[in-house]
XYZ file of N, CA, C and O in Angstrom:
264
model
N 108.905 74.031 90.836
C 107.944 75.063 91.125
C 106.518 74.554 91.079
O 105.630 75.288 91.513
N 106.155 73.093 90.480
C 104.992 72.910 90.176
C 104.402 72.575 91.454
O 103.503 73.224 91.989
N 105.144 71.156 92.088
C 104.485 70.879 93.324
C 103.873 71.907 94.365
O 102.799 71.737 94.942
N 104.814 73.133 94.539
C 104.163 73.716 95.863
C 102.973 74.394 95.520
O 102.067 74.654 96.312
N 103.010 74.777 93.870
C 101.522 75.506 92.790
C 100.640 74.334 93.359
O 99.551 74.614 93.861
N 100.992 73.277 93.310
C 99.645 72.093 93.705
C 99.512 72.396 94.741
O 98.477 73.023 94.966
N 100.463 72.130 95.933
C 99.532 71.917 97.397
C 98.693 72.996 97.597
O 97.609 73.034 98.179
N 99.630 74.298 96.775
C 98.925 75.646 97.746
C 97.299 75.578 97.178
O 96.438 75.893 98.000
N 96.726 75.062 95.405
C 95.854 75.306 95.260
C 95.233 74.457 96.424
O 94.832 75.005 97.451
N 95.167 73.126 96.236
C 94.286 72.418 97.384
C 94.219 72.656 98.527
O 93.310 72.139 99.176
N 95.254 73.604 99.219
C 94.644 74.519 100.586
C 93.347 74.674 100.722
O 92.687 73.987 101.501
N 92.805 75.686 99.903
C 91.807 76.324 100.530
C 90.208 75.316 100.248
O 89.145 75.326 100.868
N 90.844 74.214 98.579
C 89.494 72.945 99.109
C 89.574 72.340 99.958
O 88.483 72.398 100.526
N 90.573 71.394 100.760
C 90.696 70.691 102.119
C 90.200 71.843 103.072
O 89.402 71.360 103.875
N 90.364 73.051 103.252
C 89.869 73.597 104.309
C 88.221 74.116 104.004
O 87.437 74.384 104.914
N 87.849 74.203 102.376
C 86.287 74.312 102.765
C 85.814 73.076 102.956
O 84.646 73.049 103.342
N 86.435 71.870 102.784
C 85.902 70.716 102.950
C 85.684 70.453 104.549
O 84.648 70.108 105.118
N 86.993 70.722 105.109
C 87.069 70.825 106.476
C 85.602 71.113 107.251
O 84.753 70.463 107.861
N 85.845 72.485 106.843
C 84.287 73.712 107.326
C 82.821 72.790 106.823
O 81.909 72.620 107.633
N 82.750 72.266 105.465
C 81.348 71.755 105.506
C 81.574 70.484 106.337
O 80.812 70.617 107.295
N 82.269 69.251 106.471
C 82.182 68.492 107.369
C 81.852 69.242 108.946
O 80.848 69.023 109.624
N 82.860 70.066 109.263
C 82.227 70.606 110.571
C 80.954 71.104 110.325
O 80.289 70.945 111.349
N 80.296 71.638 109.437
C 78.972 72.262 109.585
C 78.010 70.872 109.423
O 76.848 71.010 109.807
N 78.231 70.110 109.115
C 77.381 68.739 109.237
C 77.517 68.239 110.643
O 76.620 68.216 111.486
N 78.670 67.869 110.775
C 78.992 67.430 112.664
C 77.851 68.780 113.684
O 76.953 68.480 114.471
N 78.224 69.961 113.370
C 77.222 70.743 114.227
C 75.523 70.363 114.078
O 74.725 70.104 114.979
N 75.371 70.413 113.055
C 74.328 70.324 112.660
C 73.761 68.981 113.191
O 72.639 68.773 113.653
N 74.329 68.504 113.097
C 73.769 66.531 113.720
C 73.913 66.510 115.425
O 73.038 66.070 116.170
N 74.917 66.955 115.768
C 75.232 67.364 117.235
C 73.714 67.905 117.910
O 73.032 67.337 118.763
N 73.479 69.108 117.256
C 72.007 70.144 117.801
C 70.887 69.424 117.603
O 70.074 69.262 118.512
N 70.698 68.823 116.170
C 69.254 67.821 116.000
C 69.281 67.188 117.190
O 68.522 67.621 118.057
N 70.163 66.014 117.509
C 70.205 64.802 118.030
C 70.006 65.424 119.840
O 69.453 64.882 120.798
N 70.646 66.616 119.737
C 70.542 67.409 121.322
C 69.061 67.768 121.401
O 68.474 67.286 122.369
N 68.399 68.468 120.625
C 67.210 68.943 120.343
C 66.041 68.201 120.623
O 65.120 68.490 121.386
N 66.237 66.958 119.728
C 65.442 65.786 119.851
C 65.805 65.090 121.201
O 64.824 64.688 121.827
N 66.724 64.924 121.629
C 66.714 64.486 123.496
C 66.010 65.325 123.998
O 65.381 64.749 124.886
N 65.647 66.697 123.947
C 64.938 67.435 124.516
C 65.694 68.630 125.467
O 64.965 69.236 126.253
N 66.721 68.878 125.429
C 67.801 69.459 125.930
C 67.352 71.101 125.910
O 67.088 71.511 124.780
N 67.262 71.835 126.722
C 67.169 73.311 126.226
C 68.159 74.100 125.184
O 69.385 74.058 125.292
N 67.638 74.646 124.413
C 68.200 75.396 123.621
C 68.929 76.230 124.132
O 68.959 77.076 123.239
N 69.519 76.592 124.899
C 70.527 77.248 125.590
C 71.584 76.390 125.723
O 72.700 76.691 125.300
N 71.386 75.530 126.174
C 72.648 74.191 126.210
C 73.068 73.551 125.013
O 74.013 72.836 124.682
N 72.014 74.058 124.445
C 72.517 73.210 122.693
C 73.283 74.070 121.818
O 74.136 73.666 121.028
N 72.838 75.639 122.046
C 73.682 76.603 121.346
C 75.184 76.790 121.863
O 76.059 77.248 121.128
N 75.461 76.321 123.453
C 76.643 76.639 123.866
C 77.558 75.395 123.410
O 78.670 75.586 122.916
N 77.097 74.291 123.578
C 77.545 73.027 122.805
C 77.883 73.414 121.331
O 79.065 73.205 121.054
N 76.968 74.034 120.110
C 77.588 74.389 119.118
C 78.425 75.162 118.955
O 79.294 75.183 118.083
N 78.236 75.830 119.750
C 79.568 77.135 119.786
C 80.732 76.389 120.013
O 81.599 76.318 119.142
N 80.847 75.782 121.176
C 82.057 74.553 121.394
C 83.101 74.130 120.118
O 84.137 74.678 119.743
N 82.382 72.906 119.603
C 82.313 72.655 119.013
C 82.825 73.334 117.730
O 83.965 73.075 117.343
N 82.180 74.037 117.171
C 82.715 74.791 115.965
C 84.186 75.783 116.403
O 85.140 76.028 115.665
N 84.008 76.169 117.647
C 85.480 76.837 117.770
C 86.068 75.901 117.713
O 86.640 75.993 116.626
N 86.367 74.935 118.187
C 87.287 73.625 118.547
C 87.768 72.947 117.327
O 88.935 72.583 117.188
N 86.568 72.742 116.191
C 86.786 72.405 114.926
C 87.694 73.483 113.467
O 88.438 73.055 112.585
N 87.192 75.070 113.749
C 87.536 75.885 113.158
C 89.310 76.042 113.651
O 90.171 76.293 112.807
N 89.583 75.878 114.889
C 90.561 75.862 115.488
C 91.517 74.732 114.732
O 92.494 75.077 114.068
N 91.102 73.252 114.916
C 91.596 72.331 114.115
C 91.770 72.413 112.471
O 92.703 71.876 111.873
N 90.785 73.123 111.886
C 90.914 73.611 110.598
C 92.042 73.844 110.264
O 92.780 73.155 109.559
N 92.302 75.149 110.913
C 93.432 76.334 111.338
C 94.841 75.632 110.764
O 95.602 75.755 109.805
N 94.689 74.773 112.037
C 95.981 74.258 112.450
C 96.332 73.073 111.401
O 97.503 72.704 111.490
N 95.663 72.497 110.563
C 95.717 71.363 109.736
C 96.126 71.764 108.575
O 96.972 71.171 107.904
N 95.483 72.927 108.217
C 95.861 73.629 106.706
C 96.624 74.359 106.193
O 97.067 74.421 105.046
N 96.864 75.222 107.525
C 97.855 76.245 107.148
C 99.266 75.867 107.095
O 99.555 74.841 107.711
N 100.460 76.654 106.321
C 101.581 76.067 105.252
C 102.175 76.400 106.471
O 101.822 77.229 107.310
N 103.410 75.410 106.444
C 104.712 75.726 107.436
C 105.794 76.505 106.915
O 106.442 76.444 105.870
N 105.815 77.119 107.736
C 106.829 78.234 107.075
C 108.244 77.937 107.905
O 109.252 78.603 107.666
């Protein structure tokens, strides 16, 4: 009974870990877009990208197989 008490706690740190790595990747993505000089319209749709694509991978990495 102990092991699955372990994985399940570390679920939900691997997945906030997940989320702040993606919020760093966005975040460096938009500077680095920003600073090329890119319109802010193109940089917000790029983050949006991005974070669905990552939140998506989250998803799919963490959650238990049933």
């Amino acid at each position: 009974g102990s092991p699955p008490g372990i994985s399940q706690g570390n679920l939900p740190m691997s997945f906030a870990l997940f989320l702040i790595g993606l919020a760093l990747l966005v975040g460096g993505v938009a500077w680095g877009m920003v600073t090329a000089g890119i319109p802010p319209i193109y940089v917000g749709i790029t983050c949006l990208i991005v974070l669905g694509i990552g939140i998506m991978a989250a998803v799919s990495r963490t959650r238990t197989k049933d």
